[in-house]
XYZ file of C-alpha atoms in Angstrom:
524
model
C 35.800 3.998 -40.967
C 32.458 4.450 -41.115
C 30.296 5.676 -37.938
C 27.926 2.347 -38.534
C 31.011 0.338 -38.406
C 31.506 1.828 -34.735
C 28.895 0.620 -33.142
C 29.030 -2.337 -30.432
C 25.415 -4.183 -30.852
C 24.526 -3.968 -26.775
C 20.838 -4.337 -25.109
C 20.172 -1.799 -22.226
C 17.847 -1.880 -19.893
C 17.106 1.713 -19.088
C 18.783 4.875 -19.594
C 19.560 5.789 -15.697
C 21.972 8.131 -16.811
C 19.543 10.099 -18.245
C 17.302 9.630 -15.514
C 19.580 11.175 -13.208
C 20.275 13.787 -15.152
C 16.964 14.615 -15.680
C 16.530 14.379 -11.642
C 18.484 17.112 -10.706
C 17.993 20.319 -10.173
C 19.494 23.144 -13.261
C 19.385 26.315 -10.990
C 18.120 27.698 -8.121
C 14.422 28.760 -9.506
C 14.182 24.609 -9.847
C 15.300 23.627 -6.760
C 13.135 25.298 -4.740
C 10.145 23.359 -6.716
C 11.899 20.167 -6.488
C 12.951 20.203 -2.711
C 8.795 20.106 -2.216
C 7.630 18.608 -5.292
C 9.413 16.588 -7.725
C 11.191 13.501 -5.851
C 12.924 10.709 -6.813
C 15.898 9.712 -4.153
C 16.366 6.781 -2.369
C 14.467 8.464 0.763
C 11.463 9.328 -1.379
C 11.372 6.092 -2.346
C 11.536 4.581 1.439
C 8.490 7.503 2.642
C 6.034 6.151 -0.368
C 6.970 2.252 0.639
C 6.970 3.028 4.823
C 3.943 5.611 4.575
C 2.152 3.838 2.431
C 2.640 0.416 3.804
C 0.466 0.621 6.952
C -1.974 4.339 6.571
C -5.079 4.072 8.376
C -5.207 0.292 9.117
C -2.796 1.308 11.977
C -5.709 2.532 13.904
C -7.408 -0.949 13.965
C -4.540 -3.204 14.162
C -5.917 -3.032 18.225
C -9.360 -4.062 16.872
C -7.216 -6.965 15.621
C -5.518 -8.178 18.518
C -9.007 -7.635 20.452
C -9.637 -10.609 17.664
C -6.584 -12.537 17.642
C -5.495 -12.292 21.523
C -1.690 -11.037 22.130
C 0.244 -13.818 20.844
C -1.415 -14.417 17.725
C -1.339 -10.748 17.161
C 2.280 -10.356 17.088
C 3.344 -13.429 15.249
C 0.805 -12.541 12.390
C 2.668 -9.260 11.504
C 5.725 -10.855 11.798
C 4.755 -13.553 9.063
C 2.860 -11.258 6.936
C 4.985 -8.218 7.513
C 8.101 -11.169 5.792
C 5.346 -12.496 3.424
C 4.707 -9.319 1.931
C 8.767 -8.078 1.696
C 9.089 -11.365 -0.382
C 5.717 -10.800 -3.119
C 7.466 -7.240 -3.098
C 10.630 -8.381 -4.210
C 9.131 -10.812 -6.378
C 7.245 -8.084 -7.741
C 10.597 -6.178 -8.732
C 12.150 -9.057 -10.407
C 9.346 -9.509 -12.967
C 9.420 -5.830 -13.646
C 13.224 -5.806 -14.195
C 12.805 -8.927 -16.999
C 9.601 -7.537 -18.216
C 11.409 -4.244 -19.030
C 14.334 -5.650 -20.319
C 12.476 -8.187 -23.192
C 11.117 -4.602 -24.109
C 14.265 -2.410 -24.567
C 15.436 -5.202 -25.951
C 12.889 -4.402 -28.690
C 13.623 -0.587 -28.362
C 10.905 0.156 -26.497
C 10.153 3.841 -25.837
C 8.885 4.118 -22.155
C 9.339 8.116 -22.358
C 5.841 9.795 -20.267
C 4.405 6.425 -20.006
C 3.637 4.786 -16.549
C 3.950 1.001 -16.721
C 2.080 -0.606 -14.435
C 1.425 -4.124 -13.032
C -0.561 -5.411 -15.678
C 1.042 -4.733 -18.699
C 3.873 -6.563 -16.754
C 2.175 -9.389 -16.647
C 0.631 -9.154 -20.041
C 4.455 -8.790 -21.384
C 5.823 -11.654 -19.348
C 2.603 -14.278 -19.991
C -0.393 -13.034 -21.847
C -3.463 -11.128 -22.047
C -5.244 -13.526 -19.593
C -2.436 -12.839 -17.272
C -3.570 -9.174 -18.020
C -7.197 -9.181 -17.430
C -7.325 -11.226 -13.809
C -4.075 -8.903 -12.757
C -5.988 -5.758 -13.817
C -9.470 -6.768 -12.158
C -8.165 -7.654 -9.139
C -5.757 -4.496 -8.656
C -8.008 -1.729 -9.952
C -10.569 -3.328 -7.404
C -8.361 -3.202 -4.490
C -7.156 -0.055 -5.288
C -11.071 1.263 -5.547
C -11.617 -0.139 -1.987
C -8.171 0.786 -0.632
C -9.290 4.236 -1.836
C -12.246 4.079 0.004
C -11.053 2.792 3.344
C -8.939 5.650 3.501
C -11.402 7.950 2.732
C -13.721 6.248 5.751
C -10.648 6.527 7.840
C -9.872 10.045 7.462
C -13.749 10.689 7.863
C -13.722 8.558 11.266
C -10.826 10.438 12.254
C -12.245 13.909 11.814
C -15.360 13.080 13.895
C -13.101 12.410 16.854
C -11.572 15.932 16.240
C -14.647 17.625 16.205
C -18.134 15.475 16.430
C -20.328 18.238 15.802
C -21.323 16.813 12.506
C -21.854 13.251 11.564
C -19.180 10.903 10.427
C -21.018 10.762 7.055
C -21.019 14.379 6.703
C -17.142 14.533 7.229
C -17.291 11.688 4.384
C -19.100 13.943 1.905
C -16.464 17.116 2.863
C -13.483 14.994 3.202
C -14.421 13.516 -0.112
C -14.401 16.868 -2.147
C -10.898 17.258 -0.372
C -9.211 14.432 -1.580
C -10.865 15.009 -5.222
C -7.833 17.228 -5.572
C -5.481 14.541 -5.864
C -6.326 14.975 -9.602
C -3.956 17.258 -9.861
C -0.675 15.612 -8.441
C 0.903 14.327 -12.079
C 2.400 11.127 -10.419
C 4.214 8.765 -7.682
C 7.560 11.763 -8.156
C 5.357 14.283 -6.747
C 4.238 12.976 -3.649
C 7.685 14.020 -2.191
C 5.945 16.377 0.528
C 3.365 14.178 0.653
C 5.088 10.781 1.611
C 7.019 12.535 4.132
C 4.532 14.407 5.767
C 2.747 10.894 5.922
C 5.540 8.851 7.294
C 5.500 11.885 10.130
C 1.828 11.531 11.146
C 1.875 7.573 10.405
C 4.678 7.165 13.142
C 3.414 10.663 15.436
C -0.119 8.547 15.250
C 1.827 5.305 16.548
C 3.564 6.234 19.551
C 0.926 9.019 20.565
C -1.527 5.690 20.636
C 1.299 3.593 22.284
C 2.275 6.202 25.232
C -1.124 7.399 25.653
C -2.566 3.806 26.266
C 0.116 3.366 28.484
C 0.022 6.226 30.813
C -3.833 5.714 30.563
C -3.568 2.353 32.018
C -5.625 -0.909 31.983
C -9.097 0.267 32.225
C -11.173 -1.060 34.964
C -12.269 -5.101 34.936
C -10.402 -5.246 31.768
C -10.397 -8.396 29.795
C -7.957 -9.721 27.046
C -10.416 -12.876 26.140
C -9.276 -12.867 22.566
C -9.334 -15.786 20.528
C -12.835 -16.297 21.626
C -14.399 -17.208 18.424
C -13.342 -18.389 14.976
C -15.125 -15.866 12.578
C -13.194 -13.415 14.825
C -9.625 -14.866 14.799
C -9.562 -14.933 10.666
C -11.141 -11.610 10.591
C -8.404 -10.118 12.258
C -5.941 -12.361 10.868
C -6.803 -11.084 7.227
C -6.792 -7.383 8.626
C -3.167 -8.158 9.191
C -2.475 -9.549 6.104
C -4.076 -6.757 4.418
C -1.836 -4.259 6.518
C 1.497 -6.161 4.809
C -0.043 -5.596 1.531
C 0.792 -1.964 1.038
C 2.831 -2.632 -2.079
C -0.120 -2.843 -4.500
C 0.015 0.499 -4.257
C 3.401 0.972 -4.610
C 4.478 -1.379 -7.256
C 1.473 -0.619 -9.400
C 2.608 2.892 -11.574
C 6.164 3.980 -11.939
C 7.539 6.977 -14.167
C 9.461 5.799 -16.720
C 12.241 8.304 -18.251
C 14.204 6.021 -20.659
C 14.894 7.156 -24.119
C 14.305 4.828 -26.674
C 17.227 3.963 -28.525
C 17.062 4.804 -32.298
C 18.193 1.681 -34.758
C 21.607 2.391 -36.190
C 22.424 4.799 -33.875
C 25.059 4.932 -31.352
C 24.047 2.986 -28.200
C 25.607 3.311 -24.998
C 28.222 1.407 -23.519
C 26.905 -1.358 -21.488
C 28.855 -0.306 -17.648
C 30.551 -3.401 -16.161
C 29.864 -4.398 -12.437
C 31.268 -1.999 -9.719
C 31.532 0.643 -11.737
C 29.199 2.762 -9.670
C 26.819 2.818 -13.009
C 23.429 1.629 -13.607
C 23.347 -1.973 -14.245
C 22.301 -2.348 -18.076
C 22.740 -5.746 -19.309
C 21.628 -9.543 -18.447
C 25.155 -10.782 -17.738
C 25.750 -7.593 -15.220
C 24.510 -8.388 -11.247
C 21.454 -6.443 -10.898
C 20.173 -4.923 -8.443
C 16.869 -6.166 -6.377
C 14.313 -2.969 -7.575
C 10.941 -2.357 -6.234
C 8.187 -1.500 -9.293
C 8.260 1.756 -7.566
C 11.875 2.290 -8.262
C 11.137 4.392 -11.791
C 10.193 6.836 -9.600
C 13.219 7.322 -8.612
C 16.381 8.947 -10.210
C 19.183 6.953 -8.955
C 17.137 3.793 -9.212
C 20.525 1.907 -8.840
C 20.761 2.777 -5.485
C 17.632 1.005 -5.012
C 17.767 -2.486 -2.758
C 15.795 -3.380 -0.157
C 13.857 -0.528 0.478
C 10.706 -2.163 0.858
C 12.111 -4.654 3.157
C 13.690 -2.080 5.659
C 9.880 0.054 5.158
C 7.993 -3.394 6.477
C 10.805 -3.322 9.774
C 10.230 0.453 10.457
C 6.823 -0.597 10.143
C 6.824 -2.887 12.630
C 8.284 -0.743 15.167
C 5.449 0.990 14.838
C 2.719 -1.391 14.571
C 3.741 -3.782 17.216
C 4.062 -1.348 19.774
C 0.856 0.596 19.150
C -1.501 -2.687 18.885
C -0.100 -4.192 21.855
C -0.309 -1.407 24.006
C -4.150 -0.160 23.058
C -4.962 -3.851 23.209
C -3.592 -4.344 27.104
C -4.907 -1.076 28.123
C -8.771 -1.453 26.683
C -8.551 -5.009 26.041
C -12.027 -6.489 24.623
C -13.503 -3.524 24.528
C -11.763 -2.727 21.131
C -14.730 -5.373 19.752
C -16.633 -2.756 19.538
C -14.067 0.039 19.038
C -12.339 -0.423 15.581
C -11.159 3.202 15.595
C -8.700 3.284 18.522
C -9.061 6.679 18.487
C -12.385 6.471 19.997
C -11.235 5.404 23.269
C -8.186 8.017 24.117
C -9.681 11.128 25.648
C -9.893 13.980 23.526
C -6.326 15.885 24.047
C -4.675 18.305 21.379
C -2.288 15.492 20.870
C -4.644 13.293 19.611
C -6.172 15.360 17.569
C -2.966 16.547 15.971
C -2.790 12.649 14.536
C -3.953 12.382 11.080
C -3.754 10.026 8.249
C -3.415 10.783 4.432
C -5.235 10.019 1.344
C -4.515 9.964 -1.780
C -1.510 6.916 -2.525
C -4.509 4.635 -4.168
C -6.090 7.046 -5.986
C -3.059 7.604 -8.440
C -3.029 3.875 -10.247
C -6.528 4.128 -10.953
C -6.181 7.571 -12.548
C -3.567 6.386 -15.088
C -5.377 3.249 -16.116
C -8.250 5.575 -16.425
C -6.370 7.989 -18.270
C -5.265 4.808 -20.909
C -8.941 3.644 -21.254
C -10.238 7.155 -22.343
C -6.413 7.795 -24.336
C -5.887 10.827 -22.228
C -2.093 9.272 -20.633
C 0.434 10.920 -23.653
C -1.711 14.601 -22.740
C 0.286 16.895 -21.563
C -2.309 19.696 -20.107
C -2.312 18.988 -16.197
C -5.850 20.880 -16.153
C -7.399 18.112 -18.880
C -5.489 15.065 -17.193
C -7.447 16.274 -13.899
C -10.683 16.803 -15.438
C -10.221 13.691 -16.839
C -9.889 11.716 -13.606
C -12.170 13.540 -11.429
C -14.773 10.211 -12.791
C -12.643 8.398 -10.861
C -13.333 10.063 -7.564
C -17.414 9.794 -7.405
C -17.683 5.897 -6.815
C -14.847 6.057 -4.259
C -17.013 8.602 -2.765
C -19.744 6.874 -3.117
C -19.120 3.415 -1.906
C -17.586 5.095 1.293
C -21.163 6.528 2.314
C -22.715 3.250 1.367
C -20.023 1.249 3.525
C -18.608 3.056 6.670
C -17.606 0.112 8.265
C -14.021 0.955 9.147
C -12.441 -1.736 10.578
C -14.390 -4.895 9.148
C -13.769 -3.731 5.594
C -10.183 -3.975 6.197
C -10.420 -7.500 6.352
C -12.924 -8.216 3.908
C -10.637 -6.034 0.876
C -7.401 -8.480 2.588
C -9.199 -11.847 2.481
C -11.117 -11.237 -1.485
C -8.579 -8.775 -3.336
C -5.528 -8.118 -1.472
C -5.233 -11.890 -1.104
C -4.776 -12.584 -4.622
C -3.583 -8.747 -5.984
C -0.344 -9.014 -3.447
C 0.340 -12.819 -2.692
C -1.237 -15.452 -5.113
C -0.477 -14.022 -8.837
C 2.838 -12.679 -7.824
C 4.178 -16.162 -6.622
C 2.393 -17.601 -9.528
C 3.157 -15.642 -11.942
C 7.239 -15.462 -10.897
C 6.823 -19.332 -10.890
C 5.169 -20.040 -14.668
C 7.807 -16.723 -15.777
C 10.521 -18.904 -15.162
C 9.050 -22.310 -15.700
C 11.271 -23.624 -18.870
C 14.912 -24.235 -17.840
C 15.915 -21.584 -20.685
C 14.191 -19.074 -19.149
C 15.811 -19.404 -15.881
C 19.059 -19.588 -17.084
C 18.375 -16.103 -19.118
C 16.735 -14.719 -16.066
C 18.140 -11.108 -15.828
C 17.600 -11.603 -11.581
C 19.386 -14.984 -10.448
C 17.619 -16.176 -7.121
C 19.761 -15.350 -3.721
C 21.665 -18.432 -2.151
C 19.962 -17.179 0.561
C 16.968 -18.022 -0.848
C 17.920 -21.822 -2.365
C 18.821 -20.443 -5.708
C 15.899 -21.755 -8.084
C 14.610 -24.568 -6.030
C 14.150 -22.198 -2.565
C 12.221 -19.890 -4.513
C 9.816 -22.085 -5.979
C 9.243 -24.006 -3.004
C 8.706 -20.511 -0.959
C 6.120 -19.011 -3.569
C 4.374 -22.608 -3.661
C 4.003 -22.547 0.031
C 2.853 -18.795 -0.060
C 0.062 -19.523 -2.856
C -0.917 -22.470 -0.844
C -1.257 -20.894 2.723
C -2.939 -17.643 1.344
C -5.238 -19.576 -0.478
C -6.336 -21.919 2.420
C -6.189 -18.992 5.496
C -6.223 -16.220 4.052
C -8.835 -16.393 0.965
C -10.717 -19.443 2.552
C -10.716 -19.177 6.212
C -10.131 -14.742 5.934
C -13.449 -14.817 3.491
C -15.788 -16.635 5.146
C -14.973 -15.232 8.862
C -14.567 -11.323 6.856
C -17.929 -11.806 4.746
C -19.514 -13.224 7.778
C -18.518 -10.047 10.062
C -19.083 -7.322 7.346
C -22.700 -8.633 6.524
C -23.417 -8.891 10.464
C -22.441 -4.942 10.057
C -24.688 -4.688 7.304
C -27.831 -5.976 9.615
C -26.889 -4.239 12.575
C -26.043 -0.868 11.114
C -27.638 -0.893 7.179
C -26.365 1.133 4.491
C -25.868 4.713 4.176
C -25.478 5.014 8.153
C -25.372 8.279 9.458
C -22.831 7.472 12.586
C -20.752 4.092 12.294
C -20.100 3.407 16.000
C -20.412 6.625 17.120
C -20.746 7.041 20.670
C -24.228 7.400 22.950
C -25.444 11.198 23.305
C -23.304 12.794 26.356
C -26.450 12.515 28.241
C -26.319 8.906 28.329
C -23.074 8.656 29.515
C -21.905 7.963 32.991
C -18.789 9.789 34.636
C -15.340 8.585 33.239
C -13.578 6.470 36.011
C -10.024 7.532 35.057
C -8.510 10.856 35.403
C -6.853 10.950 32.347
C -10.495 10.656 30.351
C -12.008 13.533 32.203
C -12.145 15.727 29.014
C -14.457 12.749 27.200
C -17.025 10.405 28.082
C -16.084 7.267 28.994
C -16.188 4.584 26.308
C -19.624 2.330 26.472
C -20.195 -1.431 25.190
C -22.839 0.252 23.393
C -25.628 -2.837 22.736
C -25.618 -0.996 18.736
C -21.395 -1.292 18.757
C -21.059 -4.788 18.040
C -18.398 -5.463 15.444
C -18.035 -8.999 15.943
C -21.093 -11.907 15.406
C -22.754 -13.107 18.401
């Protein structure tokens, strides 16, 4: 019998086995490398989503419930920390059909990062495309940026001998070498060394507001005003929206499978294999799974990120917020008001998680993504790197841009065109009944879904975009007025001069924070 007569016509969707081959180690020389370097577990996976997730908005989520008031506070990242698991998982189910339409086609994803918008181009159109593409590369500019400011404001609380601006321009040429970090599977040390100083940052904030106490004539007067309640509702809602970061690139590794050749066997369920076929149960993948080598072990890893998250966040914002109360209006760093302590400054915040995307859609405008020279692929991004630089000297306004990014681009980048675009994916009854991911019962099959993205596009259009932009825009421009461009010190405080004795013990090695008249966050 012939060997063409042998083979069983299947469709695949991915080669895991390869992938998890490729994934581990071949001797001793590579593991070394690989323990620090090249990662692509399940636990690598969880550090990007958990690390990534929250960053440096952690140190205003206070500034927030300043805004908000307690209550309000807490039941926001509850809703948006559930709102943004379910765009997440959305998110993975439109990957998992968009890839499998293209291996149905024999796609070869070999050293090519897919990313979010040639998702959405595959699954509905160039139009699709565009919007998806403007609105993530933007956020991911700004998201790029904020971390940069944060890292900056964090520095000048370590050592305020220069300006905050200055530590921008330093910190700046720092981070440029991010160019050199291939992709998302070698951020290994980097995702755990930033889930370490993410949750070290949390509970230093939490314990030391606690043992610090409620400072003097404190006042928790939040919600006072209405520009003030959306601009730290959106702040929230742009903390939840950490995956458009992580869903954006993933690493492919399948082999494209050559026409009459031999094609593997398609695994049946409970094997312990990949899944591989439409009729098989698949599993619920994050974007970011493909960086990953077991990618089949891959559930609900974003979902269990967002609940470690909250253990930190809840804790941290509610304790800063009763011990300093509305003085965090004018104190969107919490940093600013802890005393100056070797434990505080050992808290620090990394960079670098937003920067990646943008370099690989760079690298596919100028047709630098198939190069294989590290050196030229770094070169070739380091364009990338000036405006973030830039636009973080022109805008220092830590804190109120959070919320203006959430309400204009994270808005639509993380919420509104997933839940749209999972609903007009699987408009036509065919295409729902082909869908390689079935809906949960736990979700109302088909009907539960749509009714649960409707709802999302409709409240994040209304509060979030509508209500979050005006009160955001409002706030940042009042920044604008108060501070200008290009400002030297964004809330920095008085000269030591100026300042009058601390009144707690615990501050005596810093001055005592000040509702400086030049502070103001928030609109009078």
């Amino acid at each position: 019998m012939a060997s063409s007569d042998k083979v069983v016509e299947t469709v695949i969707v991915g080669n895991y086995v390869e992938m998890e081959t490729e994934g581990k180690p071949k001797g001793m020389k590579s593991k070394i490398p690989n323990l620090f370097w090249h990662g692509g577990s399940v636990y690598d996976a969880w550090f990007s989503c958990a690390s990534n997730q929250v960053a440096q908005v952690l140190l205003t989520l206070p500034y927030s419930f300043s805004q908000l008031g307690m209550l309000s506070g807490i039941l926001f990242q509850l809703f948006y920390g559930l709102m943004g698991s379910w765009t997440a998982y959305l998110i993975s189910i439109l990957y998992v059909e968009y890839r499998t339409r293209k291996e149905r086609e024999k796609v070869d994803f070999r050293n090519h990062v897919i990313q979010w918008f040639e998702v959405l181009d595959g699954l509905l159109g160039k139009h699709w495309r565009n919007v998806g593409l403007a609105f993530n590369c933007t956020f991911l500019l700004f998201g790029s940026v904020i971390q940069l400011i944060a890292c900056a404001s964090n520095i000048y609380y370590i050592n305020d001998n220069l300006d905050k601006r200055t530590w921008t321009y330093i910190f700046g040429a720092c981070c440029a070498t991010t160019v050199f970090i291939p992709s998302f599977h070698n951020y290994r040390i980097w995702s755990f060394l930033g889930l370490i100083m993410t949750t070290y940052t949390a509970w230093y904030l939490t314990i030391a507001s606690l043992l610090h106490g409620q400072v003097e004539g404190v006042k928790h007067s939040g919600p006072t005003k209405l520009v003030l309640y959306f601009t730290g509702a959106t702040n929230i809602l742009y903390t939840f929206g950490g995956h458009a970061v992580t869903h954006t690139p993933q690493a492919e590794k399948a082999r494209k499978v050559e026409s009459g050749g031999i094609k593997p066997k398609i695994n049946e369920p409970g094997e312990g294999r990949p899944f591989s076929g439409p009729d098989t149960k698949t599993n619920r993948l994050q974007e970011i799974m493909h960086a990953m080598w077991k990618p089949q072990k891959f559930k609900a890893i974003y979902l269990i990120a967002t609940l470690y998250v909250l253990t930190l966040t809840l804790p941290v914002a509610a304790a800063v917020y009763w011990a300093f109360g509305d003085m965090l209006l004018d104190h969107s760093n919490a940093f600013s008001l802890l005393p100056r302590t070797p434990f505080r400054d050992m808290a620090f915040i990394t960079f670098g998680f937003a920067c990646t995307p943008l370099y690989f859609v760079w690298e596919k405008a100028i047709g630098m993504h198939e190069c294989k020279s590290l050196c030229k692929r770094a070169a070739a991004r380091l364009p990338v790197v000036v405006p973030i630089w830039f636009l973080a000297i022109i805008f220092p306004f830590f804190g109120p841009i959070n919320s203006t990014v959430g309400s204009l681009l994270v808005s639509f980048t993380v919420y509104v065109i997933p839940a749209l675009a999972h609903i007009f994916t699987f408009r036509s009854a065919t295409a729902r009944e082909n869908a390689v991911e079935q809906p949960s019962k736990y979700f109302g099959r088909w009907v539960g879904t749509y009714t649960i993205n409707v709802f999302v596009v409709v409240w994040v259009l209304i509060v979030g975009f509508g209500f979050g932009g005006w009160a955001s825009m409002t706030n940042f421009i009042h920044q604008i007025d108060t501070f200008g461009l290009f400002t030297k010190c964004y809330q920095c405080p008085p000269p030591a001069s100026a300042v009058s004795p601390p009144p707690h013990g615990l501050n005596a090695t810093t001055a005592a924070p000040l509702h400086h008249p030049f502070n103001h966050t928030h609109s009078p």
